[in-house]
Amino acid sequence: MALLNFKKRDSGAAQTVNPQVEAFLQGYSIEVMPRTAEKVEDFRDLLPAGTRVYIAHIEGTPIEDMVATAKRLNDEGFPVMPHFPARIIKDEATLADWIARYQGEADVKQALMLAGGVAKPHGEFHSSMQLLETGLFDKAGFTNLHVAGHPEGNKDIDPDGSSKNVSEALQWKQKFSERTDASMALATQFAFEAKPIIAWANGLKDAGVDLPIHIGIAGPAKLQTLIKFAIACGVGPSLKVLQKRAMDVSKLLLPYEPTDVVAELAAYKAENPDFNITNVHFFPLGGIKTNATWAINNGGASAKPVNS
């Protein structure tokens, strides 16, 4: 009931749209899972036309459920980008089968490659680079191939706390982007502080990595929920933004909203049009409807749903 009340209160509020935020949210994407997508009657009530919808593939989710969700979203008019987590894909034959199913049943032309949050690989793959090296996505004519980015590092990849392995992987992905016909981009983990994100993005460009960045932003959610996900996903120093908020009794029970971090990134983008963060990618940790409502209230024409 709290979620419904929050949505009702927000959707009825008259808000002034920040034009910089409106521009920054143009072409935003959002992530769903089969079980969360089932709760949405019609995505056209929530999302703008052409919104890219990523489908997260969690270990144990049957490929049939993933493909069915992709088909449903495609039928509603949304381009779909399913996750291909390397460590849960047994072998090249399995990868080829998944690609064929997605294309044949759901007209999928896009993919997000990532290692996947599994400690022990199910088979011969353990990194997104190995998936790309198979050549199967190029052979199938995929138009967009996205790979993971980590503004605050990744302790699974660099257990020593450095960014050595992550940086080397990005250089490899940059070189791969130069030899594939598909458009490539970095879809990042979420973070909560704009200044370190800006410094990271600029640092990539200085290092010769010029892939467009789709910056991960956590959607509105209860503070406790957000902290739980942030710790589980390995969010780094910007977690202190949430911890500081948790110490403020007046804010403890209020839902977190990404208004400040989005506004600061949007302002920087407005001042620096060549900034390599090109899109926002939402993780709807507090629910798809809640996230979409926030976007509608803050994004103006950029977030206007199809059915509106």
CSV table of C-alpha atoms in Angstrom, one decimal:
chain,number,residue,atom,x,y,z
A,1,MET,CA,0.0,0.0,0.0
A,2,ALA,CA,2.9,2.4,0.7
A,3,LEU,CA,4.1,2.0,-2.8
A,4,LEU,CA,0.6,2.8,-4.2
A,5,ASN,CA,0.2,5.8,-1.9
A,6,PHE,CA,3.7,7.1,-2.9
A,7,LYS,CA,2.9,6.8,-6.6
A,8,LYS,CA,-0.5,8.5,-6.2
A,9,ARG,CA,1.0,11.4,-4.2
A,10,ASP,CA,3.7,12.0,-6.8
A,11,SER,CA,1.6,11.5,-9.9
A,12,GLY,CA,-0.8,14.1,-8.7
A,13,ALA,CA,1.8,16.7,-7.8
A,14,ALA,CA,2.4,19.6,-10.1
A,15,GLN,CA,6.2,19.9,-10.6
A,16,THR,CA,8.4,22.3,-12.5
A,17,VAL,CA,10.6,20.3,-14.9
A,18,ASN,CA,14.3,21.2,-14.9
A,19,PRO,CA,15.2,21.6,-18.6
A,20,GLN,CA,18.7,20.2,-18.1
A,21,VAL,CA,17.2,17.0,-16.4
A,22,GLU,CA,14.6,16.8,-19.2
A,23,ALA,CA,17.4,16.8,-21.8
A,24,PHE,CA,19.5,14.3,-19.8
A,25,LEU,CA,16.7,11.8,-19.5
A,26,GLN,CA,16.1,11.8,-23.2
A,27,GLY,CA,16.5,8.1,-24.4
A,28,TYR,CA,16.8,6.7,-20.9
A,29,SER,CA,16.6,2.9,-20.4
A,30,ILE,CA,15.3,0.7,-17.6
A,31,GLU,CA,15.9,-2.8,-16.3
A,32,VAL,CA,13.4,-5.5,-15.5
A,33,MET,CA,13.3,-9.2,-14.7
A,34,PRO,CA,10.6,-11.6,-15.8
A,35,ARG,CA,9.0,-11.7,-12.4
A,36,THR,CA,8.9,-7.9,-12.1
A,37,ALA,CA,7.7,-7.4,-15.6
A,38,GLU,CA,4.7,-9.6,-14.9
A,39,LYS,CA,3.5,-7.0,-12.4
A,40,VAL,CA,3.2,-4.4,-15.1
A,41,GLU,CA,-0.1,-4.6,-17.1
A,42,ASP,CA,1.1,-2.5,-20.0
A,43,PHE,CA,4.6,-0.9,-20.2
A,44,ARG,CA,3.1,1.7,-22.6
A,45,ASP,CA,1.4,3.2,-19.6
A,46,LEU,CA,4.7,3.9,-18.0
A,47,LEU,CA,7.5,4.3,-20.6
A,48,PRO,CA,8.2,6.6,-23.5
A,49,ALA,CA,8.1,5.3,-27.1
A,50,GLY,CA,11.3,3.5,-28.0
A,51,THR,CA,12.6,3.0,-24.5
A,52,ARG,CA,15.3,0.3,-24.3
A,53,VAL,CA,14.4,-2.3,-21.8
A,54,TYR,CA,17.1,-4.5,-20.4
A,55,ILE,CA,16.1,-7.9,-19.1
A,56,ALA,CA,18.3,-9.0,-16.2
A,57,HIS,CA,19.1,-12.7,-16.3
A,58,ILE,CA,19.4,-14.0,-12.7
A,59,GLU,CA,20.9,-17.4,-12.1
A,60,GLY,CA,18.2,-20.0,-12.1
A,61,THR,CA,15.8,-18.1,-14.4
A,62,PRO,CA,14.8,-20.4,-17.3
A,63,ILE,CA,15.7,-19.1,-20.7
A,64,GLU,CA,12.1,-19.7,-21.7
A,65,ASP,CA,10.9,-17.0,-19.2
A,66,MET,CA,13.6,-14.6,-20.5
A,67,VAL,CA,12.5,-15.0,-24.1
A,68,ALA,CA,8.8,-14.8,-23.3
A,69,THR,CA,9.4,-11.5,-21.4
A,70,ALA,CA,11.5,-10.2,-24.4
A,71,LYS,CA,8.7,-11.1,-26.8
A,72,ARG,CA,6.0,-9.4,-24.7
A,73,LEU,CA,8.1,-6.2,-24.5
A,74,ASN,CA,8.9,-6.3,-28.2
A,75,ASP,CA,5.2,-6.8,-29.0
A,76,GLU,CA,4.5,-3.6,-27.0
A,77,GLY,CA,6.9,-1.7,-29.1
A,78,PHE,CA,10.0,-1.6,-26.9
A,79,PRO,CA,13.5,-2.5,-28.1
A,80,VAL,CA,14.8,-5.3,-25.8
A,81,MET,CA,18.4,-5.8,-24.5
A,82,PRO,CA,18.6,-9.1,-22.5
A,83,HIS,CA,21.6,-9.8,-20.3
A,84,PHE,CA,24.0,-12.5,-21.3
A,85,PRO,CA,25.9,-13.4,-18.1
A,86,ALA,CA,29.0,-15.3,-19.1
A,87,ARG,CA,29.3,-17.4,-16.0
A,88,ILE,CA,25.8,-19.0,-16.3
A,89,ILE,CA,26.2,-19.9,-20.0
A,90,LYS,CA,27.5,-23.5,-20.2
A,91,ASP,CA,29.2,-23.4,-23.6
A,92,GLU,CA,29.2,-21.9,-27.1
A,93,ALA,CA,26.3,-24.2,-28.2
A,94,THR,CA,24.2,-22.8,-25.3
A,95,LEU,CA,25.1,-19.2,-26.3
A,96,ALA,CA,24.1,-19.9,-29.9
A,97,ASP,CA,20.8,-21.4,-28.8
A,98,TRP,CA,20.0,-18.4,-26.7
A,99,ILE,CA,20.8,-16.0,-29.5
A,100,ALA,CA,18.6,-18.0,-31.9
A,101,ARG,CA,15.7,-18.1,-29.5
A,102,TYR,CA,15.8,-14.4,-28.8
A,103,GLN,CA,16.0,-13.6,-32.5
A,104,GLY,CA,13.5,-16.1,-33.7
A,105,GLU,CA,10.9,-15.7,-31.1
A,106,ALA,CA,11.3,-12.0,-29.9
A,107,ASP,CA,13.2,-10.2,-32.7
A,108,VAL,CA,16.0,-9.3,-30.3
A,109,LYS,CA,18.9,-7.4,-31.9
A,110,GLN,CA,20.7,-6.1,-28.8
A,111,ALA,CA,22.6,-7.7,-25.9
A,112,LEU,CA,24.3,-6.7,-22.7
A,113,MET,CA,27.4,-8.8,-21.9
A,114,LEU,CA,28.6,-9.2,-18.4
A,115,ALA,CA,30.5,-11.7,-16.3
A,116,GLY,CA,27.5,-12.3,-14.0
A,117,GLY,CA,27.3,-12.4,-10.2
A,118,VAL,CA,28.2,-16.1,-9.9
A,119,ALA,CA,31.3,-17.2,-8.0
A,120,LYS,CA,31.8,-20.5,-10.0
A,121,PRO,CA,31.2,-20.5,-13.7
A,122,HIS,CA,28.7,-23.1,-15.0
A,123,GLY,CA,31.0,-23.9,-17.9
A,124,GLU,CA,33.7,-22.5,-20.2
A,125,PHE,CA,32.9,-18.8,-20.0
A,126,HIS,CA,33.8,-16.5,-17.2
A,127,SER,CA,34.0,-13.0,-18.8
A,128,SER,CA,32.1,-10.9,-21.3
A,129,MET,CA,35.1,-10.7,-23.5
A,130,GLN,CA,34.9,-14.5,-24.1
A,131,LEU,CA,31.3,-14.1,-25.2
A,132,LEU,CA,32.3,-11.4,-27.7
A,133,GLU,CA,35.2,-13.4,-28.9
A,134,THR,CA,32.9,-16.2,-30.1
A,135,GLY,CA,31.8,-13.9,-33.0
A,136,LEU,CA,28.3,-15.2,-32.6
A,137,PHE,CA,26.7,-11.8,-32.0
A,138,ASP,CA,28.3,-10.3,-35.0
A,139,LYS,CA,27.4,-13.4,-37.1
A,140,ALA,CA,23.8,-12.9,-35.9
A,141,GLY,CA,23.8,-9.3,-37.0
A,142,PHE,CA,23.2,-7.7,-33.5
A,143,THR,CA,23.0,-4.0,-33.8
A,144,ASN,CA,23.9,-3.0,-30.3
A,145,LEU,CA,26.4,-4.7,-27.9
A,146,HIS,CA,26.7,-3.2,-24.4
A,147,VAL,CA,29.3,-4.2,-21.8
A,148,ALA,CA,29.6,-3.4,-18.1
A,149,GLY,CA,31.2,-0.4,-16.6
A,150,HIS,CA,32.2,0.2,-13.0
A,151,PRO,CA,32.5,3.8,-11.8
A,152,GLU,CA,33.7,2.7,-8.4
A,153,GLY,CA,35.6,-0.4,-9.4
A,154,ASN,CA,34.7,-4.0,-8.9
A,155,LYS,CA,36.1,-6.2,-6.2
A,156,ASP,CA,35.1,-9.4,-8.0
A,157,ILE,CA,37.4,-8.4,-10.8
A,158,ASP,CA,40.1,-6.5,-8.8
A,159,PRO,CA,40.1,-8.2,-5.3
A,160,ASP,CA,43.0,-6.0,-4.3
A,161,GLY,CA,40.9,-2.9,-4.5
A,162,SER,CA,42.7,-1.5,-7.5
A,163,SER,CA,41.2,-0.9,-11.0
A,164,LYS,CA,44.0,-2.7,-13.0
A,165,ASN,CA,42.0,-5.6,-14.4
A,166,VAL,CA,38.9,-3.5,-15.0
A,167,SER,CA,41.0,-0.9,-16.9
A,168,GLU,CA,42.7,-3.6,-19.0
A,169,ALA,CA,39.3,-5.1,-19.8
A,170,LEU,CA,38.0,-1.7,-20.9
A,171,GLN,CA,40.9,-1.2,-23.2
A,172,TRP,CA,40.2,-4.6,-24.8
A,173,LYS,CA,36.5,-3.7,-25.2
A,174,GLN,CA,37.5,-0.4,-26.8
A,175,LYS,CA,39.6,-2.2,-29.4
A,176,PHE,CA,36.8,-4.7,-30.0
A,177,SER,CA,34.4,-1.9,-30.6
A,178,GLU,CA,36.6,-0.7,-33.4
A,179,ARG,CA,36.3,-4.1,-35.3
A,180,THR,CA,32.6,-4.8,-34.8
A,181,ASP,CA,29.8,-3.4,-36.9
A,182,ALA,CA,27.6,-3.2,-33.8
A,183,SER,CA,27.2,0.0,-31.8
A,184,MET,CA,28.9,-0.5,-28.4
A,185,ALA,CA,28.4,1.3,-25.1
A,186,LEU,CA,29.2,0.9,-21.4
A,187,ALA,CA,26.2,0.3,-19.1
A,188,THR,CA,27.4,0.9,-15.6
A,189,GLN,CA,26.7,-0.2,-12.1
A,190,PHE,CA,24.7,2.4,-10.1
A,191,ALA,CA,26.3,5.0,-7.8
A,192,PHE,CA,25.0,7.8,-5.7
A,193,GLU,CA,27.5,10.7,-6.0
A,194,ALA,CA,27.9,12.8,-9.2
A,195,LYS,CA,31.5,14.2,-8.8
A,196,PRO,CA,33.2,10.8,-8.7
A,197,ILE,CA,31.1,9.6,-11.6
A,198,ILE,CA,32.2,12.6,-13.6
A,199,ALA,CA,35.8,12.1,-12.7
A,200,TRP,CA,35.7,8.4,-13.7
A,201,ALA,CA,34.0,9.2,-17.0
A,202,ASN,CA,36.5,11.9,-17.9
A,203,GLY,CA,39.3,9.6,-16.8
A,204,LEU,CA,38.2,6.9,-19.3
A,205,LYS,CA,38.2,9.4,-22.2
A,206,ASP,CA,41.7,10.5,-21.2
A,207,ALA,CA,42.8,6.9,-21.3
A,208,GLY,CA,41.5,6.5,-24.8
A,209,VAL,CA,38.2,4.7,-24.0
A,210,ASP,CA,35.6,6.7,-25.8
A,211,LEU,CA,32.6,4.3,-25.7
A,212,PRO,CA,29.4,6.1,-24.8
A,213,ILE,CA,28.4,5.7,-21.2
A,214,HIS,CA,24.9,4.8,-20.1
A,215,ILE,CA,25.2,5.7,-16.4
A,216,GLY,CA,23.5,3.5,-13.9
A,217,ILE,CA,21.1,5.3,-11.6
A,218,ALA,CA,19.1,3.7,-8.8
A,219,GLY,CA,15.5,4.6,-8.9
A,220,PRO,CA,13.4,5.7,-5.9
A,221,ALA,CA,13.3,3.1,-3.1
A,222,LYS,CA,13.1,2.7,0.6
A,223,LEU,CA,16.5,3.6,2.1
A,224,GLN,CA,16.9,0.2,3.7
A,225,THR,CA,16.2,-1.5,0.4
A,226,LEU,CA,18.7,0.6,-1.4
A,227,ILE,CA,21.5,0.0,1.1
A,228,LYS,CA,20.9,-3.7,0.9
A,229,PHE,CA,21.1,-3.7,-2.9
A,230,ALA,CA,24.1,-1.4,-2.8
A,231,ILE,CA,26.1,-3.6,-0.5
A,232,ALA,CA,25.1,-6.8,-2.5
A,233,CYS,CA,26.1,-5.1,-5.8
A,234,GLY,CA,29.5,-3.9,-4.5
A,235,VAL,CA,28.7,-0.2,-4.7
A,236,GLY,CA,31.8,1.6,-3.4
A,237,PRO,CA,32.5,5.0,-1.7
A,238,SER,CA,29.3,6.6,-2.8
A,239,LEU,CA,27.5,4.3,-0.4
A,240,LYS,CA,28.3,6.9,2.2
A,241,VAL,CA,25.6,9.1,0.7
A,242,LEU,CA,23.0,6.6,1.8
A,243,GLN,CA,24.7,5.9,5.2
A,244,LYS,CA,24.7,9.6,5.9
A,245,ARG,CA,21.1,9.9,5.0
A,246,ALA,CA,20.3,6.9,7.3
A,247,MET,CA,21.7,8.8,10.2
A,248,ASP,CA,19.2,11.7,9.7
A,249,VAL,CA,16.0,10.6,11.5
A,250,SER,CA,14.0,13.1,9.5
A,251,LYS,CA,14.9,11.3,6.3
A,252,LEU,CA,15.2,7.7,7.5
A,253,LEU,CA,11.6,6.8,6.6
A,254,LEU,CA,11.4,8.8,3.4
A,255,PRO,CA,12.0,7.1,0.0
A,256,TYR,CA,15.4,7.9,-1.6
A,257,GLU,CA,15.0,9.6,-4.9
A,258,PRO,CA,17.8,10.2,-7.4
A,259,THR,CA,16.9,13.8,-8.0
A,260,ASP,CA,20.2,15.4,-6.7
A,261,VAL,CA,22.6,13.0,-8.5
A,262,VAL,CA,20.7,13.2,-11.8
A,263,ALA,CA,20.4,17.1,-11.6
A,264,GLU,CA,24.2,17.4,-11.0
A,265,LEU,CA,25.1,15.1,-13.9
A,266,ALA,CA,22.6,16.9,-16.1
A,267,ALA,CA,24.1,20.3,-15.3
A,268,TYR,CA,27.6,19.0,-16.1
A,269,LYS,CA,26.3,17.5,-19.4
A,270,ALA,CA,24.7,20.8,-20.3
A,271,GLU,CA,27.9,22.7,-19.7
A,272,ASN,CA,30.0,20.0,-21.5
A,273,PRO,CA,28.0,18.7,-24.4
A,274,ASP,CA,30.9,16.3,-25.4
A,275,PHE,CA,30.8,14.6,-22.0
A,276,ASN,CA,30.8,10.9,-22.7
A,277,ILE,CA,27.8,10.0,-20.5
A,278,THR,CA,25.1,10.0,-23.1
A,279,ASN,CA,22.2,8.2,-21.4
A,280,VAL,CA,20.7,7.3,-18.1
A,281,HIS,CA,20.0,3.6,-17.2
A,282,PHE,CA,17.6,3.1,-14.4
A,283,PHE,CA,17.7,0.2,-11.9
A,284,PRO,CA,14.1,0.3,-10.5
A,285,LEU,CA,15.0,-1.1,-7.1
A,286,GLY,CA,11.8,0.3,-5.6
A,287,GLY,CA,9.6,-0.9,-8.4
A,288,ILE,CA,9.1,-0.2,-12.1
A,289,LYS,CA,6.0,1.9,-11.6
A,290,THR,CA,7.7,4.0,-8.9
A,291,ASN,CA,10.7,4.6,-11.1
A,292,ALA,CA,8.6,5.4,-14.1
A,293,THR,CA,6.5,7.8,-12.1
A,294,TRP,CA,9.7,9.6,-10.9
A,295,ALA,CA,10.9,9.9,-14.5
A,296,ILE,CA,7.5,11.2,-15.6
A,297,ASN,CA,7.5,13.8,-12.9
A,298,ASN,CA,11.0,15.0,-13.5
A,299,GLY,CA,11.6,14.3,-17.2
A,300,GLY,CA,8.9,16.3,-19.0
A,301,ALA,CA,8.6,15.4,-22.7
A,302,SER,CA,11.6,13.0,-22.4
A,303,ALA,CA,9.6,10.7,-20.1
A,304,LYS,CA,6.1,11.0,-21.5
A,305,PRO,CA,4.6,7.5,-21.7
A,306,VAL,CA,3.2,6.1,-25.0
A,307,ASN,CA,-0.3,6.0,-23.5
A,308,SER,CA,-0.6,9.5,-22.3
